[in-house]
XYZ file of C-alpha atoms in Angstrom:
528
model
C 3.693 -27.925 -55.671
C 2.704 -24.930 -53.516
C 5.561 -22.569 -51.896
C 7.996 -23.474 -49.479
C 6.363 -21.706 -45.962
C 8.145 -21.484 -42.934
C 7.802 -22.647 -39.840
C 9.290 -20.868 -36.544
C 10.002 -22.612 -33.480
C 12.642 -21.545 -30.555
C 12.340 -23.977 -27.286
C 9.567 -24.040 -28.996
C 8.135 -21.029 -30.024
C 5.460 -21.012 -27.062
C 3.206 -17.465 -27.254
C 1.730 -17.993 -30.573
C 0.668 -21.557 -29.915
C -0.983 -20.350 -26.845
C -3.372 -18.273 -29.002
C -3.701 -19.828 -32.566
C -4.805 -23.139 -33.406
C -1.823 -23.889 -35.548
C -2.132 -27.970 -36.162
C 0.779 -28.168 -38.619
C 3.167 -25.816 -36.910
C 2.581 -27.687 -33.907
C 2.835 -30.964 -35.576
C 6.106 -29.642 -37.236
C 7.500 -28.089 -33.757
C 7.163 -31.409 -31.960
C 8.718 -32.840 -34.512
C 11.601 -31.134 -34.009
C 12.046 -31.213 -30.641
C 11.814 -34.963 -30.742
C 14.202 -35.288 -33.884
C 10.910 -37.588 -35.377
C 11.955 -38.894 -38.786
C 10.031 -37.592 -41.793
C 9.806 -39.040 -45.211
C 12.599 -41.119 -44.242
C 14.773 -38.429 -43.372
C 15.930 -37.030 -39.688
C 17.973 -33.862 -39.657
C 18.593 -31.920 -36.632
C 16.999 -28.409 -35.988
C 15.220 -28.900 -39.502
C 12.061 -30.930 -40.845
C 11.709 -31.489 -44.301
C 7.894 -32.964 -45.343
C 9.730 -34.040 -49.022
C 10.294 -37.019 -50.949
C 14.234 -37.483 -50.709
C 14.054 -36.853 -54.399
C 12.786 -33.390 -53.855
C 15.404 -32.605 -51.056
C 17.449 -31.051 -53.445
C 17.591 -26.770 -53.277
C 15.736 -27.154 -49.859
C 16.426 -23.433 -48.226
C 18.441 -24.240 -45.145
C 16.908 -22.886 -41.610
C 17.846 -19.696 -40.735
C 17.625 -17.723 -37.146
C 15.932 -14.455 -36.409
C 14.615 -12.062 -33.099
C 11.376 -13.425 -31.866
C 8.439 -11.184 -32.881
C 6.634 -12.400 -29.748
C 7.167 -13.497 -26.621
C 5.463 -14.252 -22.570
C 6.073 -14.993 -19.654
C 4.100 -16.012 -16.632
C 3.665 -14.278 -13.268
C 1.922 -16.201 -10.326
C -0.182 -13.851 -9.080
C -1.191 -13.782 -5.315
C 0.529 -17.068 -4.337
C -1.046 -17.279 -0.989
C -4.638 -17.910 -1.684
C -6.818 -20.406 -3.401
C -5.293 -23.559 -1.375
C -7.979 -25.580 -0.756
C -7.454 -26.548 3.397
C -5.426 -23.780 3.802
C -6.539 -20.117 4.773
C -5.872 -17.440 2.926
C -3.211 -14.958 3.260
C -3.063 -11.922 0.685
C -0.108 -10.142 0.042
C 0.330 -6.295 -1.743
C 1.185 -7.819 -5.227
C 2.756 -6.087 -8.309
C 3.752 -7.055 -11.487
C 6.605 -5.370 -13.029
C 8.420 -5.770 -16.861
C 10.286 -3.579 -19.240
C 11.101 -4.579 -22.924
C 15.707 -4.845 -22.963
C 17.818 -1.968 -23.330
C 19.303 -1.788 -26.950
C 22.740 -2.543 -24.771
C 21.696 -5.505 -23.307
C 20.984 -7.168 -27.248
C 24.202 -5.903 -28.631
C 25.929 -9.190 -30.022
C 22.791 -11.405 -30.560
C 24.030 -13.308 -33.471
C 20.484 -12.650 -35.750
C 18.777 -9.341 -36.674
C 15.009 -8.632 -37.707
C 12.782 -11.227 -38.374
C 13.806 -14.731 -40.438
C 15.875 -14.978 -43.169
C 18.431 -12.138 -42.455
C 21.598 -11.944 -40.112
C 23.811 -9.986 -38.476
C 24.355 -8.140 -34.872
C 21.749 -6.265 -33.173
C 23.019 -2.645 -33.509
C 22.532 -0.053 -30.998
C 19.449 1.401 -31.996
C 17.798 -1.834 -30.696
C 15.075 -3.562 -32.891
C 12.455 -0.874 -34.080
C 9.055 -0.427 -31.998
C 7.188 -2.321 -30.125
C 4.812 -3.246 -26.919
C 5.309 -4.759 -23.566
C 1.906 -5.330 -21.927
C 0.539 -6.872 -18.973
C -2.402 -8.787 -19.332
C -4.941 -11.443 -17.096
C -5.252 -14.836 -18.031
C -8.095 -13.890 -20.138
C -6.222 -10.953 -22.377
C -7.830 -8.233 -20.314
C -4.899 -5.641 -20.567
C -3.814 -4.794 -17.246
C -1.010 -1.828 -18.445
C 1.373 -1.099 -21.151
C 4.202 1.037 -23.008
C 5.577 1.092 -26.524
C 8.838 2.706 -24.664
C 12.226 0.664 -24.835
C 13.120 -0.648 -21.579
C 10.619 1.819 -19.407
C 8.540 -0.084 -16.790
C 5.083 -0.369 -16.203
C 3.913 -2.092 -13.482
C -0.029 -3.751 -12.405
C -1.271 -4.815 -9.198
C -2.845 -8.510 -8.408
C -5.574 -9.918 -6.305
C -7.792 -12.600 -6.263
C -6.578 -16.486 -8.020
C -5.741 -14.934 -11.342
C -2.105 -15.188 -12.805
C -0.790 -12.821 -15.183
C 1.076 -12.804 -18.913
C 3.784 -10.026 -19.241
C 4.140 -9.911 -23.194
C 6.370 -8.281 -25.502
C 5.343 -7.964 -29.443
C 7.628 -6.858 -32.268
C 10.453 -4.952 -31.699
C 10.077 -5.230 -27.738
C 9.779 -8.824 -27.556
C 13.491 -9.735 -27.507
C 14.827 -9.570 -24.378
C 11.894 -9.346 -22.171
C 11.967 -9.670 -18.287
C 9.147 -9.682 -15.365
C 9.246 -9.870 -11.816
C 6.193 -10.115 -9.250
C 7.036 -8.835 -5.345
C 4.663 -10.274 -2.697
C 4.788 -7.827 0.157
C 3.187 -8.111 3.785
C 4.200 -6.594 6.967
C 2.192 -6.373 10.625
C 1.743 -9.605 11.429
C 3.224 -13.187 11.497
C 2.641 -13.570 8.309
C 5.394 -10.952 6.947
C 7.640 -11.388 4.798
C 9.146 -10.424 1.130
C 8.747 -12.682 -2.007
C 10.292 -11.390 -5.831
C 9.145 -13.883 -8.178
C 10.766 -13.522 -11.824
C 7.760 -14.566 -14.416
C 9.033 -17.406 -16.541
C 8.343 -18.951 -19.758
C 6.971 -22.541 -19.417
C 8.278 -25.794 -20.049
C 6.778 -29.135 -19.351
C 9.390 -29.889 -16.560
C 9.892 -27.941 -13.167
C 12.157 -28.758 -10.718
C 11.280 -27.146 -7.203
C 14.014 -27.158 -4.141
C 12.983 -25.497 -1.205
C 10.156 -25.740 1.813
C 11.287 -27.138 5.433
C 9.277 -29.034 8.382
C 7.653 -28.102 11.376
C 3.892 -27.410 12.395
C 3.605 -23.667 11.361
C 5.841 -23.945 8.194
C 3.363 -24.252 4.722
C 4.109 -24.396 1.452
C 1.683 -24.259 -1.456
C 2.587 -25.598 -5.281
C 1.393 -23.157 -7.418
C 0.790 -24.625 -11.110
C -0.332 -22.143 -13.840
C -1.664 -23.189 -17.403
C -1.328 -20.203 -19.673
C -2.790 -22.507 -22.557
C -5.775 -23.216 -24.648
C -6.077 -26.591 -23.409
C -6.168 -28.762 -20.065
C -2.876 -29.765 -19.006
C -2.100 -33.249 -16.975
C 0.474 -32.568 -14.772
C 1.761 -35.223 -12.502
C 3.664 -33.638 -9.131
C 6.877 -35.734 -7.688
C 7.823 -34.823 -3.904
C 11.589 -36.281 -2.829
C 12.453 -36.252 0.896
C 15.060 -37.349 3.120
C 14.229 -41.058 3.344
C 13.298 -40.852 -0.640
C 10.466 -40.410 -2.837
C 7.755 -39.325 -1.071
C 5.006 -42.457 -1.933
C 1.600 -40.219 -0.914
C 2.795 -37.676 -4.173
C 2.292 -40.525 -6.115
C -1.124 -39.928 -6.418
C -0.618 -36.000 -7.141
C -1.905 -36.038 -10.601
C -4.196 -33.408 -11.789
C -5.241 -31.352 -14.469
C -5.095 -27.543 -15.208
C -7.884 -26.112 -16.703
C -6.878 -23.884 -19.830
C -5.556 -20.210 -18.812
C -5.765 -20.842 -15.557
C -3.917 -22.488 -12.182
C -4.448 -24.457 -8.900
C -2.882 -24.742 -5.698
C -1.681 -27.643 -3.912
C -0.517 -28.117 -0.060
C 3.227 -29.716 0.009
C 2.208 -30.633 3.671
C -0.972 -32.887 2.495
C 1.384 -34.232 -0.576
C 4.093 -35.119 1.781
C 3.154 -34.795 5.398
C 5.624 -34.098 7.848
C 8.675 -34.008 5.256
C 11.633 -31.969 6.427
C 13.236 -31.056 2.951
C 11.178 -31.528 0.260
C 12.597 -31.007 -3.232
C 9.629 -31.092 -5.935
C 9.447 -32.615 -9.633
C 6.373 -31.308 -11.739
C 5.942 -32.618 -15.025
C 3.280 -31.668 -17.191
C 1.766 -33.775 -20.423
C -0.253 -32.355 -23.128
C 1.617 -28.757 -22.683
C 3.513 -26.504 -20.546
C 3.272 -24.967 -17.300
C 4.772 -22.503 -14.889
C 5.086 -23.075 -11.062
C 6.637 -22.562 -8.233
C 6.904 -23.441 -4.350
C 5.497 -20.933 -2.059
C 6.977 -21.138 1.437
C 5.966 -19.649 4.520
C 7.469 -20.252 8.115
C 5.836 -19.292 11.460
C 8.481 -20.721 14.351
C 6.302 -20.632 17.177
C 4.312 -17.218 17.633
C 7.729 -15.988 15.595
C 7.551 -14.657 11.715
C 10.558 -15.997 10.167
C 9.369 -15.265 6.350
C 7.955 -15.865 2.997
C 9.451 -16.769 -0.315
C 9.280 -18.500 -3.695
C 10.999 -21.335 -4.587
C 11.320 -20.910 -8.206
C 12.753 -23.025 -10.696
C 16.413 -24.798 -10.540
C 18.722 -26.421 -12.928
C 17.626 -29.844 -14.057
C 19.857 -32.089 -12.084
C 23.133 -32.272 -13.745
C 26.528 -33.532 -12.919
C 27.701 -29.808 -12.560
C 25.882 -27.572 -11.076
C 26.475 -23.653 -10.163
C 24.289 -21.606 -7.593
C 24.751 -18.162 -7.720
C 23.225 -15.344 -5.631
C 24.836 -16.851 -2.232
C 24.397 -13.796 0.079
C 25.198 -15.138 3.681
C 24.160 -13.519 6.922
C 26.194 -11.483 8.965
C 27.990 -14.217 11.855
C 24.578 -14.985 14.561
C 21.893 -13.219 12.011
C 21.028 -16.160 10.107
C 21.909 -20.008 8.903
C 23.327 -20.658 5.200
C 21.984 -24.212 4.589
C 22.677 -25.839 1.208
C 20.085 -28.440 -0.002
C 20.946 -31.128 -2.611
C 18.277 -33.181 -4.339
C 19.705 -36.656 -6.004
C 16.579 -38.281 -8.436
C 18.237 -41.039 -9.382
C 18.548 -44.649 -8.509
C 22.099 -44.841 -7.027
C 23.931 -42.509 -4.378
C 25.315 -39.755 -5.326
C 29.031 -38.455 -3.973
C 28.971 -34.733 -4.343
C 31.716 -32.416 -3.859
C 30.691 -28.212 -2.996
C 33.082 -26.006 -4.074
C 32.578 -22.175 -2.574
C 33.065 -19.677 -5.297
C 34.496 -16.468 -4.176
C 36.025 -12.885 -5.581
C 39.625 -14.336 -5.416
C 38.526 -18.163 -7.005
C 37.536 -21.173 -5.398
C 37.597 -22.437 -1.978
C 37.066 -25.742 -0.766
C 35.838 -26.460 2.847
C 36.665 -29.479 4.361
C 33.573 -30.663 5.266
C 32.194 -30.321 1.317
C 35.024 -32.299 -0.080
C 32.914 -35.680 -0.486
C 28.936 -35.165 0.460
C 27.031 -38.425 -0.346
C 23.163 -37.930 -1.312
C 21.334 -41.601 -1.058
C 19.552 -42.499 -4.110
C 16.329 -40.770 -4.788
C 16.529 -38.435 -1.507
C 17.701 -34.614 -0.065
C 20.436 -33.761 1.717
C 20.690 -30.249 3.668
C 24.116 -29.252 4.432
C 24.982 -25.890 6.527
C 27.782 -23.490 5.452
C 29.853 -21.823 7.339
C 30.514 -18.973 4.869
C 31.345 -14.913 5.355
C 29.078 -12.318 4.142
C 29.182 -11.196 0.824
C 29.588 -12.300 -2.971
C 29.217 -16.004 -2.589
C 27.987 -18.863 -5.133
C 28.767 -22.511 -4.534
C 29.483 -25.350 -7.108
C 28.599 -29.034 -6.920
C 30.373 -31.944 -9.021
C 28.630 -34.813 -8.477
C 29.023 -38.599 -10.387
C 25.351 -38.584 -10.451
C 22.654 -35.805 -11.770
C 21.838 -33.894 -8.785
C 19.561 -30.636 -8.418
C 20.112 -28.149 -5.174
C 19.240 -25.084 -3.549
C 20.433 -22.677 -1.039
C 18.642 -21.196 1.706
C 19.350 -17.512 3.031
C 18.103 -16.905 6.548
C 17.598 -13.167 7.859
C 16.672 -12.350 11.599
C 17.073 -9.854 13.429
C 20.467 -8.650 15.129
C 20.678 -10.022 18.782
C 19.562 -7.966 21.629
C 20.010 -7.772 25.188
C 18.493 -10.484 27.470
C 17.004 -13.675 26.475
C 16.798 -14.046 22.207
C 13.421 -14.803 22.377
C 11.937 -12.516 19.512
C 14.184 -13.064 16.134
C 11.758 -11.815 13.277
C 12.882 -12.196 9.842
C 13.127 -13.199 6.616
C 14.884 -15.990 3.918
C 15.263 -16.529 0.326
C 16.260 -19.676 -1.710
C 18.680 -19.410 -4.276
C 18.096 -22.174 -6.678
C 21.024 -23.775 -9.301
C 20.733 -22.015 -12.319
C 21.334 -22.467 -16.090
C 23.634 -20.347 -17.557
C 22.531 -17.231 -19.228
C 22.398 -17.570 -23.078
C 23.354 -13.790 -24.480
C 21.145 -11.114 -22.165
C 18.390 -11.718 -19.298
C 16.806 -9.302 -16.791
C 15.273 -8.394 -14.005
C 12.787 -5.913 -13.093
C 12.071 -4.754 -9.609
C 8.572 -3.530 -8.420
C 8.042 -0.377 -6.997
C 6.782 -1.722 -3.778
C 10.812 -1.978 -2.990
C 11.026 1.502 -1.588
C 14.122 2.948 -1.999
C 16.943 2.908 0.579
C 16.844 -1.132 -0.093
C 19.953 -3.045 -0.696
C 20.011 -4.592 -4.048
C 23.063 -6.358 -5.183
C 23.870 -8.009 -8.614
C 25.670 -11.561 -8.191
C 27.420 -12.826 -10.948
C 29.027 -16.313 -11.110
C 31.604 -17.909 -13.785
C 32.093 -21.797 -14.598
C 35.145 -23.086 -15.450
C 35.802 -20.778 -18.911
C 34.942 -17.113 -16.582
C 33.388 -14.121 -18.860
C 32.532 -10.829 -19.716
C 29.377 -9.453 -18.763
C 28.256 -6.611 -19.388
C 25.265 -4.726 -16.855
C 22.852 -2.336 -17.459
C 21.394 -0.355 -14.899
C 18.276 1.597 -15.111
C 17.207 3.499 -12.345
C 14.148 6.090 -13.612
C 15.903 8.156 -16.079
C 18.959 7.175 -15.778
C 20.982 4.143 -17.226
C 24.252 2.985 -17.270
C 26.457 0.378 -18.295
C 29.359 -1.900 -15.586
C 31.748 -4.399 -17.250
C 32.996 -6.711 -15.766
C 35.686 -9.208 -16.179
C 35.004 -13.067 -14.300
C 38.199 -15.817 -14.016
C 37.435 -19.124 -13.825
C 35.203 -20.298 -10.791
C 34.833 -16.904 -9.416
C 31.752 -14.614 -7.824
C 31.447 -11.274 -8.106
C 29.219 -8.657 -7.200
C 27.507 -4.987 -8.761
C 26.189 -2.732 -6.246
C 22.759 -1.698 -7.920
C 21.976 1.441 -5.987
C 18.043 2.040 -6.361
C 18.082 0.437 -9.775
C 14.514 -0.898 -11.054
C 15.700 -2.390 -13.514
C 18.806 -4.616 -14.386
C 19.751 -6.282 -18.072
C 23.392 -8.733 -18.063
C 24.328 -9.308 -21.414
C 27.328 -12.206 -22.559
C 28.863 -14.246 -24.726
C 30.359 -16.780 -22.660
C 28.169 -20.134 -22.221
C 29.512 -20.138 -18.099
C 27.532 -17.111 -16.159
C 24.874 -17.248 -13.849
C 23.427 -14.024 -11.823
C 20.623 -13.429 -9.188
C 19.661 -10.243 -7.784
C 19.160 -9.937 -3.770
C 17.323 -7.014 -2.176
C 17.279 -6.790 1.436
C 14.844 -4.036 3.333
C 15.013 -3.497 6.885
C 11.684 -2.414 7.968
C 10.827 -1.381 12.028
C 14.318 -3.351 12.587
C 12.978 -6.428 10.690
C 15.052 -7.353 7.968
C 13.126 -8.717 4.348
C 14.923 -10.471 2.169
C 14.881 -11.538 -1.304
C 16.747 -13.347 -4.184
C 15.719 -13.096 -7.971
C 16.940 -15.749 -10.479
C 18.382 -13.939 -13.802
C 17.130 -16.776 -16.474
C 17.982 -16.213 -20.099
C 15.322 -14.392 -21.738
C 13.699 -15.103 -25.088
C 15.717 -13.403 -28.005
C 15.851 -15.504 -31.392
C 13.872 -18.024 -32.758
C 14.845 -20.890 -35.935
C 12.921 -20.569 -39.114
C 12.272 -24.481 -40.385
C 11.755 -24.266 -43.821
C 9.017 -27.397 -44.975
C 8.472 -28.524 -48.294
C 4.545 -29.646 -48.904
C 4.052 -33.211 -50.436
C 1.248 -33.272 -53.210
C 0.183 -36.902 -53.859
């Protein structure tokens, strides 16, 4: 009987299997996602390939850092649409490996089989790289939470990767940046680890309004991927026939509008067989011969009976709407209630007490909310998914409002943050640009603690979240921003807002949990 080897897997373990053949760590990872039953046996979090005889003395599974870990940027989202033309933005990809702050209190230390705390001297060396789709490398840094930044053009997507020491922790963002013409507007995209299931809120009607689903394969193999539109009459029937493939390391582009003509709040479901994906919803609006913006609609919460949105920066009173969309999948109506989360607690408008959602359709539901550090709440009786959408425009002038440039974000529903995630912003924010740190507590509040890194300098805020309360941490000209905590209940998005020639640009950034530990599965081989 040979050794007892061991097998990693995390949700799963997704950079290594994108590059190594790996039959019977794959076979074993799938297996213990699905909780498959081997050798008559089904135990949670471990597989054992064993006789039941030869159970006995099994090492248990034990957790460690990752050694290795990527995430996928978009690239230029704006191009390779087939119907649609072209419009390229100034892209740049940014990532930094964590600050040694920002892993403090990771329950595992060093690779498998040991444990402990992540001490302040961080995890040893490392690399964070950027790379194409076909390993070219792009840029990179063996320095602990320094960024290094690549531009974009063309279809191609790109892998920010962190090995060894500067794998846990990692974060990337991608800014899409055009000004001069109609088609301005500011996108900051946070790269994401893929999963086989995407939820999408965002887009809007009208005849100058587009919106492109951009699917990326960072794999070895085709993907199938099979793209769901919802609407407000229901599921969209012509997205029924939106399945396609995605050729290995590489994406496509579909038009929303030829998926689901006409539809005035779409809400998309991507779900990919035969591996994982990244995407998101690229939405542009021209009202009329007037620019009103560009952003990504990036993933949300799977729909859930409680979900928190945080990062809800309303417009000043007559510079822009605050419209909350809600996305109910399932087969019977949904009664929502939408709590607004501020500084001092919860408040509950009126109007949000008892919101019903028909079965299988979107609801979009202004706000009437003051500037400033706002995240909203929805209870629902059935799983729903939502967004918010931030509007910009310009302050009103004198004489007819006929010219109100401008700029929105969506703020999707968000997981909460499991120990530390980040956020790195690209250099093509100049300086002088507002960027604020939202942070957003369930029902059990937190600590959180910040760090800020802004060139040379870094420093750490604490701060303290009750129950149901939204706070915020002015960032100064901060590049880059880790939140680190223990409680299960926080969620956090960045904003930036530039005003540019009187135009205001605006952006939100999703803080996801970023990859930090990993299970070892110890497996037993059966000789015959």
């Amino acid at each position: 009987m040979s050794p007892v080897p061991t097998i990693l897997s995390r949700r799963p373990r997704l950079p290594r299997s994108w590059s190594r053949a790996g039959l019977v760590r794959a076979a074993v990872i799938a297996a213990t996602a699905t909780g498959l039953t081997v050798a008559g046996s089904t135990v949670d979090g471990t597989v054992r390939l064993a006789r039941p005889s030869e159970l006995a003395g099994l090492p248990q599974s034990s957790a460690g850092l990752v050694d290795s870990a990527s995430l996928v940027c978009p690239g230029q989202q704006r191009v390779g649409t087939q119907g649609m033309r072209d419009v390229s933005g100034t892209v740049q990809v940014s990532t930094a490996g964590a600050p040694a702050a920002a892993l403090a209190g990771i329950p595992s230390v060093g690779r498998v089989g040991s444990v402990g705390t992540v001490g302040p001297a961080g995890t040893g060396p490392g690399l964070v790289s950027l790379a194409g789709p076909g390993g070219q490398l792009l840029a990179s840094t063996e320095q602990r939470f320094e960024p290094v930044t690549a531009p974009t053009t063309g279809q191609s997507h790109v892998i920010a990767r962190g090995e060894r020491g500067l794998a846990p922790g990692i974060a990337a963002t991608q800014g899409w940046w055009h000004v001069g013409d109609d088609d301005r507007g500011l996108a900051l995209t946070p790269c994401a680890e893929p999963t086989a299931d995407v939820w999408l809120v965002g887009g809007g009607g009208g005849p100058s309004r587009t919106e492109r689903v951009v699917i990326i394969n960072p794999g070895a193999n085709p993907v199938s991927v099979r793209v769901e539109v919802f609407g407000a009459e229901g599921p969209v029937a012509a997205s029924d026939r939106a399945a396609v493939s995605v050729p290995p390391q590489s994406r496509i582009s579909l038009s929303l509008d030829a998926l689901a003509p006409d539809e005035l709040r779409p809400a998309v479901h991507v779900v990919a067989t035969g591996g994982v994906v990244s995407a998101v919803l690229s939405d542009a609006w021209i009202d009329g011969a007037t620019a009103r913006g560009v952003d990504d609609a990036t993933a949300a919460a799977a729909p859930a009976r409680d979900v928190l949105v945080p990062g809800v920066e309303a417009a000043a009173a007559g510079q822009g709407e605050t419209i909350l969309r809600i996305v109910n999948p399932g087969a019977s109506e949904a009664l929502v209630r939408a709590t607004v989360l501020t500084a001092k607690g919860p408040r509950q408008p009126a109007e949000l007490r008892a919101v019903r959602v028909g079965a299988g359709s979107t609801l979009d539901v202004p706000l009437a909310l003051a500037g400033g550090e706002n995240a909203v709440r929805l209870t629902a009786d059935q799983p729903v998914s939502a967004a918010v959408f931030l509007d910009r425009r310009r302050p009103p002038r004198a004489g007819p409002d006929i010219d109100r440039e401008g700029d929105f974000g969506w703020a999707p529903g968000l997981p909460a943050i499991q120990g530390t995630g980040g956020v790195v912003i690209p250099a093509l924010v100049r300086p002088g640009a507002t960027r604020t740190l939202h942070l957003a507590a369930g029902v059990a509040g937190g600590t959180v603690t910040t760090t800020i890194g802004a060139g040379a300098d870094e420093r750490q805020v604490t701060s303290e979240l009750a129950p149901l309360t939204s706070v915020i941490v002015a960032l100064g000209d901060a590049d880059r921003v880790w939140v680190s905590t223990q409680s299960r209940q926080v969620r956090a998005a960045v904003t930036v807002t530039v005003v540019d020639r009187g135009v205001p640009y605006f952006a939100v950034v999703p803080i996801r949990s970023a990859p930090t530990t990993e299970t070892a599965v110890p497996v037993r081989q059966v000789t015959s």
